[in-house]
GROMACS .gro file of C-alpha atoms in nm:
model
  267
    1UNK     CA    1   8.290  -2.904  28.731
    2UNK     CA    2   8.598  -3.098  28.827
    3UNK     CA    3   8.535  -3.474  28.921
    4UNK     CA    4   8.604  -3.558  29.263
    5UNK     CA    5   8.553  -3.947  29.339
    6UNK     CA    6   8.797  -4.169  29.518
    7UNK     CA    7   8.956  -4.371  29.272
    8UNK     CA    8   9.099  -4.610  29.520
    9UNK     CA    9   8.744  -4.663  29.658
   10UNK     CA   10   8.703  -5.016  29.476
   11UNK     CA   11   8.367  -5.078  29.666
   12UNK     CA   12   8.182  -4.780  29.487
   13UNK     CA   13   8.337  -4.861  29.144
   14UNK     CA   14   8.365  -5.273  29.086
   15UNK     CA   15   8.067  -5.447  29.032
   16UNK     CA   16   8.175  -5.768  28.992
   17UNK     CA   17   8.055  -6.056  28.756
   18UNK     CA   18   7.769  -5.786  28.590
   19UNK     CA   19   7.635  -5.910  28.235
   20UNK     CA   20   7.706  -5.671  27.924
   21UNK     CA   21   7.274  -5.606  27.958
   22UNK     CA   22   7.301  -5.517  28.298
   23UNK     CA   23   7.592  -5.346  28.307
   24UNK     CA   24   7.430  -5.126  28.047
   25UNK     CA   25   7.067  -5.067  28.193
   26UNK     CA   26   7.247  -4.948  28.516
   27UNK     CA   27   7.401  -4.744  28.343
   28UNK     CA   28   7.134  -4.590  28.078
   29UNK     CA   29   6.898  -4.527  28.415
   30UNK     CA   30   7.198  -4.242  28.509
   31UNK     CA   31   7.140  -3.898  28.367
   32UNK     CA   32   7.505  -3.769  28.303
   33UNK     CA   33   7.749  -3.868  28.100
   34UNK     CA   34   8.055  -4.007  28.232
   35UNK     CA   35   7.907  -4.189  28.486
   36UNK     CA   36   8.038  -4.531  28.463
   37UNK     CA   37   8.130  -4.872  28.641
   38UNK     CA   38   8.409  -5.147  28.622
   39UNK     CA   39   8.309  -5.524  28.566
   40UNK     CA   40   8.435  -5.842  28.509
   41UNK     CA   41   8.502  -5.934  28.146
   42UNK     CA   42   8.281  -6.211  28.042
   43UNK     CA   43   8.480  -6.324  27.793
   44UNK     CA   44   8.819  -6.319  27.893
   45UNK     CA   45   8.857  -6.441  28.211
   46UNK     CA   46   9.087  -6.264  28.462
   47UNK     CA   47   8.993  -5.906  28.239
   48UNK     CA   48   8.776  -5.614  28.302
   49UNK     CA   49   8.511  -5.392  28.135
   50UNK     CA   50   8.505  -5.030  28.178
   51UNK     CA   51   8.167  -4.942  28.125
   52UNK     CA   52   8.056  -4.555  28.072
   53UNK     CA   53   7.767  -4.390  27.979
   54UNK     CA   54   7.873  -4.146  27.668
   55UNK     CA   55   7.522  -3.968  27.531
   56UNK     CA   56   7.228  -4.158  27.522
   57UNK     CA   57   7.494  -4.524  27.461
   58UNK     CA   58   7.645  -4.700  27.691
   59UNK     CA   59   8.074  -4.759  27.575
   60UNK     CA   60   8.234  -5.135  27.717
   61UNK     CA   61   8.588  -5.057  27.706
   62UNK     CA   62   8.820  -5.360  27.778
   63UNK     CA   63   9.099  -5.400  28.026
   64UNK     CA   64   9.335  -5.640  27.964
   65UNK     CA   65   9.564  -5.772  28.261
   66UNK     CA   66   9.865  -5.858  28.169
   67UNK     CA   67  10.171  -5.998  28.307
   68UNK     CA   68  10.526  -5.719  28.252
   69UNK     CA   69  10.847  -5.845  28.372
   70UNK     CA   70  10.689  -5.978  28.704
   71UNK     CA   71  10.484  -5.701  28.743
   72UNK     CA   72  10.077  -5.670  28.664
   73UNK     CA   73   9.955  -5.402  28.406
   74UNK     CA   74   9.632  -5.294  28.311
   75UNK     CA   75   9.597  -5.214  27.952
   76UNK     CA   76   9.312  -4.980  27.783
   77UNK     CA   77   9.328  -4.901  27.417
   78UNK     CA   78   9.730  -4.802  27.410
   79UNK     CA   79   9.746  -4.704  27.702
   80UNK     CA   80   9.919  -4.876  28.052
   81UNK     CA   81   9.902  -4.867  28.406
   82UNK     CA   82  10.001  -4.968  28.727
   83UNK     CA   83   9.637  -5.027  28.860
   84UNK     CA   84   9.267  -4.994  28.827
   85UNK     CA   85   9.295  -4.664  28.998
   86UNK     CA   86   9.592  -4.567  28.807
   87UNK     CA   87   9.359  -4.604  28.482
   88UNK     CA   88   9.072  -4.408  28.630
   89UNK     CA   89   9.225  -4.114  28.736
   90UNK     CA   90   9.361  -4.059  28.404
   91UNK     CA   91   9.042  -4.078  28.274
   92UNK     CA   92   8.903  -3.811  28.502
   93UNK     CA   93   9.080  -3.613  28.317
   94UNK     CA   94   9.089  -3.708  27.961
   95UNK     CA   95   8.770  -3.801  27.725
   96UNK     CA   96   8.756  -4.143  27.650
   97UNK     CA   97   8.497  -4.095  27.359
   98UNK     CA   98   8.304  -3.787  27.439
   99UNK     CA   99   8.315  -3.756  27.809
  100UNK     CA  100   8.581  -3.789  28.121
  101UNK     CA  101   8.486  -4.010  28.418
  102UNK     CA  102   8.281  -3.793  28.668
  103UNK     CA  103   8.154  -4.063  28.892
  104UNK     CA  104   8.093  -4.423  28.947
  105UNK     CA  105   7.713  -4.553  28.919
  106UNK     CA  106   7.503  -4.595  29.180
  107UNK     CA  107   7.480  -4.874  29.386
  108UNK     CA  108   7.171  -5.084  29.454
  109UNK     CA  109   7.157  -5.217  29.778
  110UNK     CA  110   7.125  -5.573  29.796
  111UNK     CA  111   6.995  -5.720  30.051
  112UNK     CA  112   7.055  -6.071  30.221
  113UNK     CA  113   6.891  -6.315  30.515
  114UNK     CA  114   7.149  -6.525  30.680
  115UNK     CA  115   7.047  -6.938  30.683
  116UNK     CA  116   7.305  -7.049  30.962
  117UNK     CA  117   7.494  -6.873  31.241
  118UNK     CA  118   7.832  -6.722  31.112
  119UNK     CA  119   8.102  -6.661  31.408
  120UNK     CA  120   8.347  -6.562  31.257
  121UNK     CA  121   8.687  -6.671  31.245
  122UNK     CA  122   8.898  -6.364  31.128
  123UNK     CA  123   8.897  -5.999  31.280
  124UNK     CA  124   8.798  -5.885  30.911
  125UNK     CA  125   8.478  -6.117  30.944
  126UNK     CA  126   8.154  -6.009  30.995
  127UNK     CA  127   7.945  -6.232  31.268
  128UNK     CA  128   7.574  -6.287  31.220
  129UNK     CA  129   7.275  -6.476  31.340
  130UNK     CA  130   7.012  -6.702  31.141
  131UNK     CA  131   6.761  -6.512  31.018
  132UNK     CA  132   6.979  -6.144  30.990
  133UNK     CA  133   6.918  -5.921  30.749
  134UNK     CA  134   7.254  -5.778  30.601
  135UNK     CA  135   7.345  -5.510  30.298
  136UNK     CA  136   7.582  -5.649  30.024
  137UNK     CA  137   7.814  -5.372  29.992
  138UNK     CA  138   8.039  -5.571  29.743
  139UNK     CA  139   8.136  -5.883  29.620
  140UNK     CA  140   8.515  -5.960  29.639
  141UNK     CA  141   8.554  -6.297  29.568
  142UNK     CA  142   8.300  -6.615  29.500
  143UNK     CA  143   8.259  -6.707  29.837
  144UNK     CA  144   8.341  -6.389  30.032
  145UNK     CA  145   8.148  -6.079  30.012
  146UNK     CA  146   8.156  -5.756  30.198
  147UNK     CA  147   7.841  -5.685  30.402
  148UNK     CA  148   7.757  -5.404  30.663
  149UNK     CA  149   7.491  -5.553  30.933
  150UNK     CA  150   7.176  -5.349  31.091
  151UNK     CA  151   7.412  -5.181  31.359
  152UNK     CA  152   7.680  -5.034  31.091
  153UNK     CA  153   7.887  -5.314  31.135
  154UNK     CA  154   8.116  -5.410  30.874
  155UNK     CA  155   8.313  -5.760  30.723
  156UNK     CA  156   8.347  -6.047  30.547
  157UNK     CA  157   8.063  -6.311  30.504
  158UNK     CA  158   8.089  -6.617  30.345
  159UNK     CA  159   7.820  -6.682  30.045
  160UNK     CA  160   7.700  -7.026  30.148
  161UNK     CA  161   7.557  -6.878  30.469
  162UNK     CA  162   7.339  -6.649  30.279
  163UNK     CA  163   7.042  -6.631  30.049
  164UNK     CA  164   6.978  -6.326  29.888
  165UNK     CA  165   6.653  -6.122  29.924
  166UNK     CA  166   6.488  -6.057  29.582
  167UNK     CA  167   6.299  -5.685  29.526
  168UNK     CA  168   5.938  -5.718  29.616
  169UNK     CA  169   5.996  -6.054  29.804
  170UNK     CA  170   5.853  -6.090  30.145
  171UNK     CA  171   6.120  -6.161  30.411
  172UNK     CA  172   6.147  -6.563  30.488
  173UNK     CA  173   6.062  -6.641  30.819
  174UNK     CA  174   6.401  -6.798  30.953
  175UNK     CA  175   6.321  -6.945  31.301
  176UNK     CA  176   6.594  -6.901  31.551
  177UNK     CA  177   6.808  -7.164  31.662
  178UNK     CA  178   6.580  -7.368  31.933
  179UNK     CA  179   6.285  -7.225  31.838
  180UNK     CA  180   6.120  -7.516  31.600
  181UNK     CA  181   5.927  -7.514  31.307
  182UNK     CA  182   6.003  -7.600  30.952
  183UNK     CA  183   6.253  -7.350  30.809
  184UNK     CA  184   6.095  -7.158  30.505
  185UNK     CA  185   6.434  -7.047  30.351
  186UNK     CA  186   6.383  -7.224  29.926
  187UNK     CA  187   6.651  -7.467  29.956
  188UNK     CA  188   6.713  -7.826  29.796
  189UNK     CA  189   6.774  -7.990  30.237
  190UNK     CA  190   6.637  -7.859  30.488
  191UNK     CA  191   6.781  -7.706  30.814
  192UNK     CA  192   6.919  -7.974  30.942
  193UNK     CA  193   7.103  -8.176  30.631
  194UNK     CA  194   7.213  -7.847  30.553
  195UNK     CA  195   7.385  -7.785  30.850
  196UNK     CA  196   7.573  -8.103  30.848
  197UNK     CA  197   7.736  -8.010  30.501
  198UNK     CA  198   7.850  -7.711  30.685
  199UNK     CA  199   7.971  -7.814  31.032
  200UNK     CA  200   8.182  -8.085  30.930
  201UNK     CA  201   8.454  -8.014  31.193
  202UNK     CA  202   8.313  -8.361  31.375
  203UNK     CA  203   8.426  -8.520  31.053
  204UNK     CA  204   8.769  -8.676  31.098
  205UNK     CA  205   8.978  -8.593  30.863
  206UNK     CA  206   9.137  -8.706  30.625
  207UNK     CA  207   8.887  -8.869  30.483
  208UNK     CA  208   8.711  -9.017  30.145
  209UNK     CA  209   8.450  -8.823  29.899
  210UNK     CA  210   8.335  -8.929  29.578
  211UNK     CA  211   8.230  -8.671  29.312
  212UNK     CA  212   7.927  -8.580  29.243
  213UNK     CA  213   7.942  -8.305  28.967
  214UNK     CA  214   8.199  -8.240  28.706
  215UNK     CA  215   8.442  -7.949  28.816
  216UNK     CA  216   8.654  -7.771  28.506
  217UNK     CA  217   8.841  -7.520  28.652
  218UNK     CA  218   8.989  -7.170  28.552
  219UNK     CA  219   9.277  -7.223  28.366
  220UNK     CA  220   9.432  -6.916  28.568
  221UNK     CA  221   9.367  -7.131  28.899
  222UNK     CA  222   9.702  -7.377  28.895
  223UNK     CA  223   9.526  -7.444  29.290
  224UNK     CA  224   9.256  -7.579  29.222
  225UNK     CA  225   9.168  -7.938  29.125
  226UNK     CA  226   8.946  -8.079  28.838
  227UNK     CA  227   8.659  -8.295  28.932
  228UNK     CA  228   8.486  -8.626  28.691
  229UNK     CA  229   8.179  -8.788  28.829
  230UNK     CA  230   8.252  -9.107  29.025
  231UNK     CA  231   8.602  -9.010  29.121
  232UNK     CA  232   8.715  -9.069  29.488
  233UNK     CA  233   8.879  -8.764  29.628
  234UNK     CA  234   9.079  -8.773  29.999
  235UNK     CA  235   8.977  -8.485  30.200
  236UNK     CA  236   9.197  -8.302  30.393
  237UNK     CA  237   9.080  -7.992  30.501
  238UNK     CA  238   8.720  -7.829  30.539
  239UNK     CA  239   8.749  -7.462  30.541
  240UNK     CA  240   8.419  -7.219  30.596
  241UNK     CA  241   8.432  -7.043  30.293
  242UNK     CA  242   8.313  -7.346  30.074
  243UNK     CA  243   8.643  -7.409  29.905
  244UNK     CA  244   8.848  -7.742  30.077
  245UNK     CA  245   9.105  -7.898  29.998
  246UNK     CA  246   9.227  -8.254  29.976
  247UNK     CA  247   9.427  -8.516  29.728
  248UNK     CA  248   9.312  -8.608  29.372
  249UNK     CA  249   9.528  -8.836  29.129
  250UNK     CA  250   9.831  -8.744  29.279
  251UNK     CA  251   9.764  -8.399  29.301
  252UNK     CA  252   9.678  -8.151  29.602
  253UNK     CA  253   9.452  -7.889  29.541
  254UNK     CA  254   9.078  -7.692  29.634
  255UNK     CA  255   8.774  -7.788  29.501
  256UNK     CA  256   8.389  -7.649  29.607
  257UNK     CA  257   8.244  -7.903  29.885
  258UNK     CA  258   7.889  -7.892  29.685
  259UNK     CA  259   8.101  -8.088  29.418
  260UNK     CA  260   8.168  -8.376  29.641
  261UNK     CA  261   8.003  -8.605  29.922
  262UNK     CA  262   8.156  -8.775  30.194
  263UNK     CA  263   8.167  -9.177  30.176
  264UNK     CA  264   7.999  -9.279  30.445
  265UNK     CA  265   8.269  -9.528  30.589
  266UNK     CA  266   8.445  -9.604  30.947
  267UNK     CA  267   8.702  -9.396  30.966
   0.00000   0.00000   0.00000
């Protein structure tokens, strides 16, 4: 029987920042071969892993991205393509080691509570309320996942909003806004501190942080800024997703807001 999956469907295919070990049990608890998923490379950075389940094993098959005359290319064995799609559509139709592709693995639904109220800024956004449950449906970038709320709805939440639900775990009891009582949600502030890292529109900016925790970043990332305890960073803009951005030894970049802490100073 002919596979028939949607190769450009990246949510039922990328997994995101799996382990080797987990990448593999998900895949051992399938019962065909040629099921399979695509992860992010450990240990190169910016790569993939094409993960399939051959047998009774489990094959890791790297993807190198690379960088062709301007253009991107995703690399398998010696083989190139155009995109991640490209690559798996071949491989629905050719063995890789003793099986095509036949279908991605199956999901497990993750589930999330919300801490704080999300508006939403975007149209692609998803609003929610404290205390919302909401299904992961993937996770596109560090502070941004895809979520689909208890109505069907569907967008964008940002991570630092969130706390995930762990299997077996009873629900938190998340009061709603006004409705008092300590919060229950495991966290290192409670409702209130937290909130004030968060809402820091009232904070005018620009304005001075000093760093708290060391920051190396990707090498990839020529954005984003690297952090040493003590130093004294000029904040310039606080965006929701986590990442701001401000001035740093003569350089203009992003850095994550838990990094840093605002001097407490008249502006």
């Amino acid at each position: 029987m002919a596979s028939s999956f949607d190769t450009t469907d990246k949510s039922s295919w990328y997994f995101g920042a799996l382990t080797r070990q987990e990448a593999t049990d998900i895949l051992l608890a399938e019962r065909e071969s040629g099921v399979f998923l695509i992860r992010d490379s450990a240990t190169c950075i910016g790569d993939y892993v094409l993960c399939v389940k051959e047998d009774s094993k489990v094959s890791h098959y790297i993807i190198n991205k690379t960088q062709q005359s301007d253009e991107v290319r995703y690399r398998i064995g010696d083989q190139l393509f155009v995109d991640l799609p490209s690559l798996l559509a071949f491989y629905k139709l050719h063995y890789l080691d003793t099986a095509p592709l036949i279908r991605p693995a199956a999901k497990k639904q993750e589930k999330v509570i919300a801490k704080f109220d999300f508006d939403g800024k975007d149209n692609d956004d998803l609003p929610f309320r404290k205390g919302d449950i909401l299904t992961v449906i993937s996770k596109d970038e560090e502070q941004w996942w895809t979520a689909v709320n208890s109505m069907g709805m569907r967008g964008s939440i940002p991570v630092p909003y969130i706390q995930k639900i762990e299997d077996g775990q009873q629900l938190p009891e998340v009061p709603r806004p006004g409705s008092g009582g300590p919060v229950s949600l495991a966290a290192p502030h409670n409702s209130e501190a937290a909130m004030k890292k968060y809402q820091t529109h009232q904070r005018k900016l620009p304005a001075r942080a000093r760093v708290k925790q060391v920051r190396v970043p990707n090498a990839y990332d020529q954005t984003a800024l690297k952090l040493e305890i003590g130093d004294i960073i000029v904040v310039t803009k606080t965006n929701i997703n986590g990442q701001w951005e401000g001035e740093l030894n003569g350089k203009t970049g992003h850095f994550p807001f838990t990094h840093v802490e605002f001097l407490d100073e008249e502006s």
